[in-house]
Amino acid sequence: MSAKLIDGRSIAEKIRNKLRSQLLLRSKHRKPAPKLAVILVGEDPASEIYVRNKHQACEDVGITTLDYFLPKTLSQKKLLTLVQKLNKDKSVNGILVQLPLPKHIEADVVLEQLDPRKDVDGFHSFNLGRLAQERPQLRPCTPYGVMLMLEEIGQRFKGKEAVVVGASNIVGRPMALELLAAGCTVTICHRFTKDLAKQVGRADILVSAVGKPAFIKGKWIKKGATVVDVGIIRLPDGRLTGDLEFTEARQKAKWITPVPGGVGPMTVAVLLKNTLLAQELQGKR
Ligand code: NAD
């Protein structure tokens, strides 16, 4: 058996095409384009690439961007002042603070300052809380992107065993909440989990978000499982890889995501979707 690939690029393109048409229609009705403010502090090369990609993706569908490239010496106080200013600015619909922030800035404090209705990454405790209560508003981009991918392949959720490896606030935890809301029986594994192989082996739906290459062994995977690899790791030779022992995992799974070309493009597509939703939420205030 060789698993079918879940093509994140083409699913994301479909989402972007739909958004582009929606925004075109809105502009014909003289509604302003949504505006996303993107804040990058410091000169982390990976973050610079992410910000550039997000900027391009926004332009491509008709979302306006306002980029802030700030020095790595910027104080937390100044960053908070900027966030407050953008919160108040009615022309700004979404605010994205690119992580990681320099060590002297507490990311939690900054993210908590965002107006939850402008929190297009879905990281604010309000948005995580709403997801936990099955009343989501702005949903964390990567986990929501995974759900949209799984829906696209016709994945059934109710009563399925879902195992999420990784429990971070931005991927693992909200991923588990998404799968729970969809009706799965969910297990969350993390660095203290005993017998990971046994847990992984129970999964009808496996999502790995750890960030260690070839960490999930192909032989652990249940035959016929749907396997989603959120991990993105740059190898010393420059190639990108995920958490899975991919070739071996593909022999066991029914569906599998590649890295690159899997979850990554979905995250950006959901960011765009969230920016439009943020504008709509603000219109209702
Ligand atoms: P993180 O470092 O915050 O979290 C990693 C998680 O892995 C932790 O919860 C930890 O408990 C768990 N873990 C570590 N060692 C483990 C072990 N031995 N057994 C079981 N669990 C273990 O990372 P993150 O921000 O959640 O990101 C995870 C990966 O996903 C990274 O590779 C990151 O680059 C990638 N990522 C990809 C996208 C995307 O769009 N595809 C988006 C966000 C993050």
Tab-separated table of N, CA and C in Angstrom, residues 149-272:
chain	number	residue	atom	x	y	z
A	149	MET	N	-8.091	20.656	5.221
A	149	MET	CA	-7.472	19.632	4.356
A	149	MET	C	-8.181	18.299	4.511
A	150	LEU	N	-8.441	17.949	5.768
A	150	LEU	CA	-9.051	16.647	6.043
A	150	LEU	C	-10.484	16.610	5.508
A	151	GLU	N	-11.186	17.748	5.629
A	151	GLU	CA	-12.549	17.804	5.080
A	151	GLU	C	-12.501	17.614	3.560
A	152	GLU	N	-11.496	18.201	2.946
A	152	GLU	CA	-11.356	18.137	1.484
A	152	GLU	C	-11.188	16.692	0.990
A	153	ILE	N	-10.530	15.836	1.786
A	153	ILE	CA	-10.363	14.434	1.339
A	153	ILE	C	-11.536	13.557	1.806
A	154	GLY	N	-12.541	14.188	2.412
A	154	GLY	CA	-13.720	13.431	2.852
A	154	GLY	C	-13.488	12.642	4.130
A	155	GLN	N	-12.531	13.068	4.932
A	155	GLN	CA	-12.239	12.379	6.201
A	155	GLN	C	-13.457	12.401	7.118
A	156	ARG	N	-13.784	11.253	7.684
A	156	ARG	CA	-14.844	11.208	8.709
A	156	ARG	C	-14.186	11.385	10.065
A	157	PHE	N	-14.879	12.045	10.977
A	157	PHE	CA	-14.293	12.363	12.284
A	157	PHE	C	-15.002	11.670	13.442
A	158	LYS	N	-16.322	11.578	13.367
A	158	LYS	CA	-17.095	11.123	14.543
A	158	LYS	C	-16.673	9.724	14.965
A	159	GLY	N	-16.261	9.609	16.230
A	159	GLY	CA	-15.899	8.307	16.786
A	159	GLY	C	-14.506	7.818	16.401
A	160	LYS	N	-13.780	8.584	15.600
A	160	LYS	CA	-12.424	8.158	15.199
A	160	LYS	C	-11.437	8.432	16.320
A	161	GLU	N	-10.418	7.593	16.400
A	161	GLU	CA	-9.326	7.820	17.355
A	161	GLU	C	-8.354	8.805	16.721
A	162	ALA	N	-8.220	9.973	17.330
A	162	ALA	CA	-7.258	10.956	16.817
A	162	ALA	C	-6.133	11.105	17.834
A	163	VAL	N	-4.908	11.081	17.360
A	163	VAL	CA	-3.760	11.278	18.245
A	163	VAL	C	-2.962	12.477	17.735
A	164	VAL	N	-2.739	13.434	18.634
A	164	VAL	CA	-1.945	14.613	18.300
A	164	VAL	C	-0.630	14.506	19.062
A	165	VAL	N	0.475	14.564	18.363
A	165	VAL	CA	1.772	14.536	19.038
A	165	VAL	C	2.295	15.972	19.038
A	166	GLY	N	2.494	16.515	20.246
A	166	GLY	CA	2.862	17.935	20.386
A	166	GLY	C	1.704	18.654	21.066
A	167	ALA	N	2.038	19.514	22.026
A	167	ALA	CA	0.974	20.151	22.820
A	167	ALA	C	1.194	21.649	22.945
A	168	SER	N	1.808	22.272	21.937
A	168	SER	CA	2.058	23.719	22.044
A	168	SER	C	0.743	24.490	21.937
A	169	ASN	N	0.770	25.741	22.422
A	169	ASN	CA	-0.435	26.577	22.382
A	169	ASN	C	-0.838	26.949	20.962
A	170	ILE	N	0.146	26.926	20.046
A	170	ILE	CA	-0.188	27.396	18.695
A	170	ILE	C	-0.526	26.261	17.726
A	171	VAL	N	-0.075	25.040	18.036
A	171	VAL	CA	-0.421	23.937	17.128
A	171	VAL	C	-1.097	22.766	17.862
A	172	GLY	N	-0.359	22.076	18.716
A	172	GLY	CA	-0.861	20.817	19.290
A	172	GLY	C	-2.181	20.955	20.030
A	173	ARG	N	-2.240	21.901	20.986
A	173	ARG	CA	-3.452	22.051	21.804
A	173	ARG	C	-4.680	22.432	20.969
A	174	PRO	N	-4.600	23.532	20.178
A	174	PRO	CA	-5.782	23.853	19.365
A	174	PRO	C	-6.121	22.759	18.357
A	175	MET	N	-5.112	22.019	17.892
A	175	MET	CA	-5.382	20.899	16.973
A	175	MET	C	-6.266	19.863	17.661
A	176	ALA	N	-5.933	19.559	18.915
A	176	ALA	CA	-6.716	18.579	19.679
A	176	ALA	C	-8.144	19.099	19.875
A	177	LEU	N	-8.280	20.406	20.130
A	177	LEU	CA	-9.616	20.994	20.329
A	177	LEU	C	-10.446	20.922	19.043
A	178	GLU	N	-9.799	21.151	17.915
A	178	GLU	CA	-10.501	21.052	16.620
A	178	GLU	C	-11.021	19.627	16.409
A	179	LEU	N	-10.154	18.655	16.660
A	179	LEU	CA	-10.534	17.256	16.421
A	179	LEU	C	-11.621	16.808	17.399
A	180	LEU	N	-11.527	17.317	18.623
A	180	LEU	CA	-12.551	17.021	19.643
A	180	LEU	C	-13.900	17.584	19.194
A	181	ALA	N	-13.877	18.836	18.741
A	181	ALA	CA	-15.124	19.483	18.297
A	181	ALA	C	-15.732	18.733	17.110
A	182	ALA	N	-14.871	18.092	16.316
A	182	ALA	CA	-15.374	17.366	15.141
A	182	ALA	C	-15.903	15.976	15.500
A	183	GLY	N	-15.720	15.581	16.766
A	183	GLY	CA	-16.301	14.298	17.195
A	183	GLY	C	-15.314	13.156	17.356
A	184	CYS	N	-14.027	13.454	17.314
A	184	CYS	CA	-13.020	12.395	17.524
A	184	CYS	C	-12.823	12.135	19.014
A	185	THR	N	-12.290	10.960	19.322
A	185	THR	CA	-11.776	10.678	20.663
A	185	THR	C	-10.297	11.033	20.597
A	186	VAL	N	-9.894	12.018	21.394
A	186	VAL	CA	-8.577	12.623	21.158
A	186	VAL	C	-7.561	12.299	22.261
A	187	THR	N	-6.371	11.951	21.846
A	187	THR	CA	-5.245	11.771	22.768
A	187	THR	C	-4.181	12.796	22.404
A	188	ILE	N	-3.673	13.491	23.416
A	188	ILE	CA	-2.582	14.452	23.164
A	188	ILE	C	-1.296	13.871	23.756
A	189	CYS	N	-0.264	13.750	22.936
A	189	CYS	CA	1.033	13.247	23.412
A	189	CYS	C	2.024	14.407	23.467
A	190	HIS	N	2.952	14.323	24.380
A	190	HIS	CA	3.937	15.386	24.567
A	190	HIS	C	5.234	14.778	25.086
A	191	ARG	N	6.156	15.639	25.493
A	191	ARG	CA	7.504	15.143	25.818
A	191	ARG	C	7.522	14.174	26.996
A	192	PHE	N	6.478	14.164	27.836
A	192	PHE	CA	6.452	13.233	28.979
A	192	PHE	C	5.602	11.986	28.715
A	193	THR	N	5.083	11.864	27.504
A	193	THR	CA	4.240	10.701	27.176
A	193	THR	C	5.082	9.427	27.190
A	194	LYS	N	4.523	8.406	27.852
A	194	LYS	CA	5.218	7.113	27.877
A	194	LYS	C	4.703	6.273	26.714
A	195	ASP	N	5.551	5.490	26.144
A	195	ASP	CA	5.206	4.571	25.049
A	195	ASP	C	4.467	5.276	23.903
A	196	LEU	N	5.174	6.219	23.296
A	196	LEU	CA	4.609	6.991	22.182
A	196	LEU	C	4.185	6.066	21.029
A	197	ALA	N	4.984	5.019	20.804
A	197	ALA	CA	4.694	4.094	19.695
A	197	ALA	C	3.297	3.497	19.862
A	198	LYS	N	2.956	3.119	21.099
A	198	LYS	CA	1.644	2.518	21.363
A	198	LYS	C	0.519	3.533	21.105
A	199	GLN	N	0.724	4.766	21.561
A	199	GLN	CA	-0.296	5.810	21.359
A	199	GLN	C	-0.490	6.078	19.859
A	200	VAL	N	0.613	6.246	19.159
A	200	VAL	CA	0.552	6.531	17.719
A	200	VAL	C	-0.149	5.377	16.988
A	201	GLY	N	0.113	4.167	17.430
A	201	GLY	CA	-0.442	2.971	16.777
A	201	GLY	C	-1.957	2.868	16.876
A	202	ARG	N	-2.574	3.642	17.780
A	202	ARG	CA	-4.038	3.599	17.924
A	202	ARG	C	-4.743	4.588	17.000
A	203	ALA	N	-3.954	5.450	16.354
A	203	ALA	CA	-4.566	6.598	15.665
A	203	ALA	C	-5.181	6.252	14.306
A	204	ASP	N	-6.482	6.593	14.160
A	204	ASP	CA	-7.080	6.596	12.817
A	204	ASP	C	-6.644	7.878	12.114
A	205	ILE	N	-6.532	8.946	12.930
A	205	ILE	CA	-6.035	10.231	12.418
A	205	ILE	C	-4.849	10.623	13.291
A	206	LEU	N	-3.695	10.769	12.679
A	206	LEU	CA	-2.494	11.147	13.434
A	206	LEU	C	-2.022	12.512	12.963
A	207	VAL	N	-1.804	13.422	13.915
A	207	VAL	CA	-1.228	14.724	13.557
A	207	VAL	C	0.041	14.890	14.377
A	208	SER	N	1.154	15.078	13.709
A	208	SER	CA	2.413	15.272	14.442
A	208	SER	C	2.883	16.716	14.318
A	209	ALA	N	3.156	17.344	15.470
A	209	ALA	CA	3.644	18.733	15.491
A	209	ALA	C	4.728	18.822	16.556
A	210	VAL	N	5.873	18.246	16.258
A	210	VAL	CA	6.974	18.177	17.229
A	210	VAL	C	8.165	19.022	16.760
A	211	GLY	N	8.561	18.824	15.504
A	211	GLY	CA	9.703	19.573	14.990
A	211	GLY	C	11.014	18.811	15.099
A	212	LYS	N	10.918	17.447	14.964
A	212	LYS	CA	12.146	16.622	14.979
A	212	LYS	C	12.105	15.688	13.772
A	213	PRO	N	13.147	15.728	12.936
A	213	PRO	CA	13.102	14.932	11.699
A	213	PRO	C	13.053	13.424	11.977
A	214	ALA	N	12.265	12.712	11.186
A	214	ALA	CA	12.123	11.243	11.246
A	214	ALA	C	11.817	10.757	12.664
A	215	PHE	N	11.085	11.562	13.410
A	215	PHE	CA	10.783	11.255	14.811
A	215	PHE	C	9.674	10.203	14.918
A	216	ILE	N	8.659	10.301	14.055
A	216	ILE	CA	7.542	9.343	14.065
A	216	ILE	C	7.900	8.216	13.101
A	217	LYS	N	8.043	7.022	13.658
A	217	LYS	CA	8.501	5.888	12.844
A	217	LYS	C	7.335	5.315	12.025
A	218	GLY	N	7.654	4.956	10.784
A	218	GLY	CA	6.627	4.403	9.906
A	218	GLY	C	5.971	3.167	10.504
A	219	LYS	N	6.767	2.331	11.167
A	219	LYS	CA	6.218	1.060	11.684
A	219	LYS	C	5.223	1.278	12.830
A	220	TRP	N	5.208	2.455	13.453
A	220	TRP	CA	4.250	2.725	14.544
A	220	TRP	C	2.837	2.938	14.003
A	221	ILE	N	2.752	3.358	12.743
A	221	ILE	CA	1.471	3.873	12.205
A	221	ILE	C	0.487	2.745	11.903
A	222	LYS	N	-0.772	2.990	12.270
A	222	LYS	CA	-1.837	2.009	12.023
A	222	LYS	C	-2.111	1.925	10.528
A	223	LYS	N	-2.336	0.703	10.058
A	223	LYS	CA	-2.620	0.514	8.626
A	223	LYS	C	-3.892	1.282	8.256
A	224	GLY	N	-3.812	2.074	7.209
A	224	GLY	CA	-5.007	2.788	6.736
A	224	GLY	C	-5.250	4.125	7.420
A	225	ALA	N	-4.331	4.551	8.279
A	225	ALA	CA	-4.516	5.830	9.005
A	225	ALA	C	-4.367	7.030	8.054
A	226	THR	N	-4.931	8.146	8.516
A	226	THR	CA	-4.683	9.434	7.855
A	226	THR	C	-3.600	10.130	8.665
A	227	VAL	N	-2.534	10.538	8.002
A	227	VAL	CA	-1.371	11.054	8.733
A	227	VAL	C	-1.022	12.466	8.258
A	228	VAL	N	-0.990	13.379	9.212
A	228	VAL	CA	-0.701	14.787	8.902
A	228	VAL	C	0.590	15.194	9.606
A	229	ASP	N	1.526	15.693	8.821
A	229	ASP	CA	2.831	16.092	9.361
A	229	ASP	C	2.903	17.623	9.391
A	230	VAL	N	2.809	18.191	10.597
A	230	VAL	CA	2.876	19.649	10.721
A	230	VAL	C	4.334	20.114	10.826
A	231	GLY	N	5.194	19.247	11.284
A	231	GLY	CA	6.604	19.612	11.519
A	231	GLY	C	7.270	20.184	10.272
A	232	ILE	N	8.062	21.220	10.490
A	232	ILE	CA	8.899	21.753	9.397
A	232	ILE	C	10.291	21.946	9.976
A	233	ILE	N	11.234	21.225	9.422
A	233	ILE	CA	12.615	21.349	9.912
A	233	ILE	C	13.513	21.558	8.698
A	234	ARG	N	14.442	22.543	8.817
A	234	ARG	CA	15.404	22.729	7.732
A	234	ARG	C	16.650	21.908	8.040
A	235	LEU	N	16.982	20.984	7.135
A	235	LEU	CA	18.147	20.116	7.327
A	235	LEU	C	19.433	20.892	7.005
A	236	PRO	N	20.584	20.397	7.498
A	236	PRO	CA	21.841	21.119	7.238
A	236	PRO	C	22.095	21.363	5.743
A	237	ASP	N	21.587	20.454	4.865
A	237	ASP	CA	21.809	20.664	3.425
A	237	ASP	C	20.794	21.631	2.807
A	238	GLY	N	19.926	22.223	3.653
A	238	GLY	CA	18.993	23.242	3.160
A	238	GLY	C	17.604	22.703	2.840
A	239	ARG	N	17.476	21.361	2.724
A	239	ARG	CA	16.151	20.804	2.401
A	239	ARG	C	15.208	20.919	3.590
A	240	LEU	N	13.890	20.968	3.286
A	240	LEU	CA	12.887	20.968	4.351
A	240	LEU	C	12.380	19.551	4.567
A	241	THR	N	12.142	19.200	5.830
A	241	THR	CA	11.563	17.896	6.120
A	241	THR	C	10.569	18.035	7.269
A	242	GLY	N	9.833	16.950	7.531
A	242	GLY	CA	8.849	16.988	8.613
A	242	GLY	C	9.218	16.036	9.741
A	243	ASP	N	8.211	15.673	10.559
A	243	ASP	CA	8.449	14.794	11.716
A	243	ASP	C	8.449	13.312	11.343
A	244	LEU	N	7.917	12.990	10.163
A	244	LEU	CA	7.694	11.579	9.837
A	244	LEU	C	8.889	10.916	9.180
A	245	GLU	N	8.990	9.610	9.398
A	245	GLU	CA	9.822	8.770	8.534
A	245	GLU	C	8.951	8.542	7.304
A	246	PHE	N	9.049	9.441	6.342
A	246	PHE	CA	7.999	9.574	5.328
A	246	PHE	C	7.801	8.316	4.471
A	247	THR	N	8.883	7.784	3.929
A	247	THR	CA	8.735	6.650	2.995
A	247	THR	C	8.086	5.461	3.695
A	248	GLU	N	8.522	5.185	4.912
A	248	GLU	CA	7.980	4.048	5.673
A	248	GLU	C	6.530	4.329	6.081
A	249	ALA	N	6.267	5.570	6.482
A	249	ALA	CA	4.910	5.936	6.902
A	249	ALA	C	3.943	5.809	5.726
A	250	ARG	N	4.418	6.146	4.551
A	250	ARG	CA	3.549	6.107	3.368
A	250	ARG	C	3.097	4.677	3.050
A	251	GLN	N	3.925	3.690	3.447
A	251	GLN	CA	3.553	2.289	3.204
A	251	GLN	C	2.395	1.848	4.091
A	252	LYS	N	2.202	2.513	5.224
A	252	LYS	CA	1.168	2.092	6.177
A	252	LYS	C	-0.120	2.933	6.058
A	253	ALA	N	0.051	4.220	5.785
A	253	ALA	CA	-1.092	5.144	5.822
A	253	ALA	C	-1.966	5.004	4.575
A	254	LYS	N	-3.184	5.572	4.677
A	254	LYS	CA	-4.051	5.653	3.495
A	254	LYS	C	-3.896	7.028	2.846
A	255	TRP	N	-3.802	8.038	3.722
A	255	TRP	CA	-3.591	9.417	3.276
A	255	TRP	C	-2.427	9.998	4.061
A	256	ILE	N	-1.634	10.828	3.416
A	256	ILE	CA	-0.478	11.414	4.113
A	256	ILE	C	-0.156	12.790	3.524
A	257	THR	N	0.319	13.694	4.370
A	257	THR	CA	0.724	15.019	3.855
A	257	THR	C	2.238	15.037	3.613
A	258	PRO	N	2.673	15.624	2.506
A	258	PRO	CA	4.120	15.783	2.281
A	258	PRO	C	4.652	17.020	3.003
A	259	VAL	N	5.942	17.098	3.174
A	259	VAL	CA	6.621	18.328	3.631
A	259	VAL	C	7.798	18.549	2.693
A	260	PRO	N	7.877	19.648	1.960
A	260	PRO	CA	6.921	20.755	1.924
A	260	PRO	C	5.703	20.416	1.042
A	261	GLY	N	4.748	21.354	0.989
A	261	GLY	CA	3.591	21.174	0.099
A	261	GLY	C	2.391	20.549	0.790
A	262	GLY	N	2.454	20.439	2.122
A	262	GLY	CA	1.332	19.878	2.870
A	262	GLY	C	0.641	20.956	3.673
A	263	VAL	N	0.921	20.947	4.982
A	263	VAL	CA	0.225	21.865	5.894
A	263	VAL	C	0.652	23.331	5.686
A	264	GLY	N	1.910	23.561	5.357
A	264	GLY	CA	2.449	24.934	5.245
A	264	GLY	C	1.566	25.871	4.433
A	265	PRO	N	1.243	25.521	3.162
A	265	PRO	CA	0.414	26.435	2.360
A	265	PRO	C	-0.973	26.658	2.957
A	266	MET	N	-1.474	25.655	3.705
A	266	MET	CA	-2.801	25.791	4.324
A	266	MET	C	-2.789	26.869	5.400
A	267	THR	N	-1.681	26.944	6.150
A	267	THR	CA	-1.585	27.932	7.227
A	267	THR	C	-1.737	29.339	6.657
A	268	VAL	N	-1.072	29.591	5.544
A	268	VAL	CA	-1.145	30.930	4.935
A	268	VAL	C	-2.552	31.190	4.388
A	269	ALA	N	-3.157	30.175	3.770
A	269	ALA	CA	-4.510	30.355	3.215
A	269	ALA	C	-5.506	30.697	4.326
A	270	VAL	N	-5.348	30.046	5.490
A	270	VAL	CA	-6.276	30.321	6.603
A	270	VAL	C	-6.031	31.725	7.169
A	271	LEU	N	-4.794	32.162	7.160
A	271	LEU	CA	-4.509	33.528	7.617
A	271	LEU	C	-5.309	34.541	6.782
A	272	LEU	N	-5.363	34.312	5.480
A	272	LEU	CA	-6.109	35.213	4.589
A	272	LEU	C	-7.608	35.133	4.894
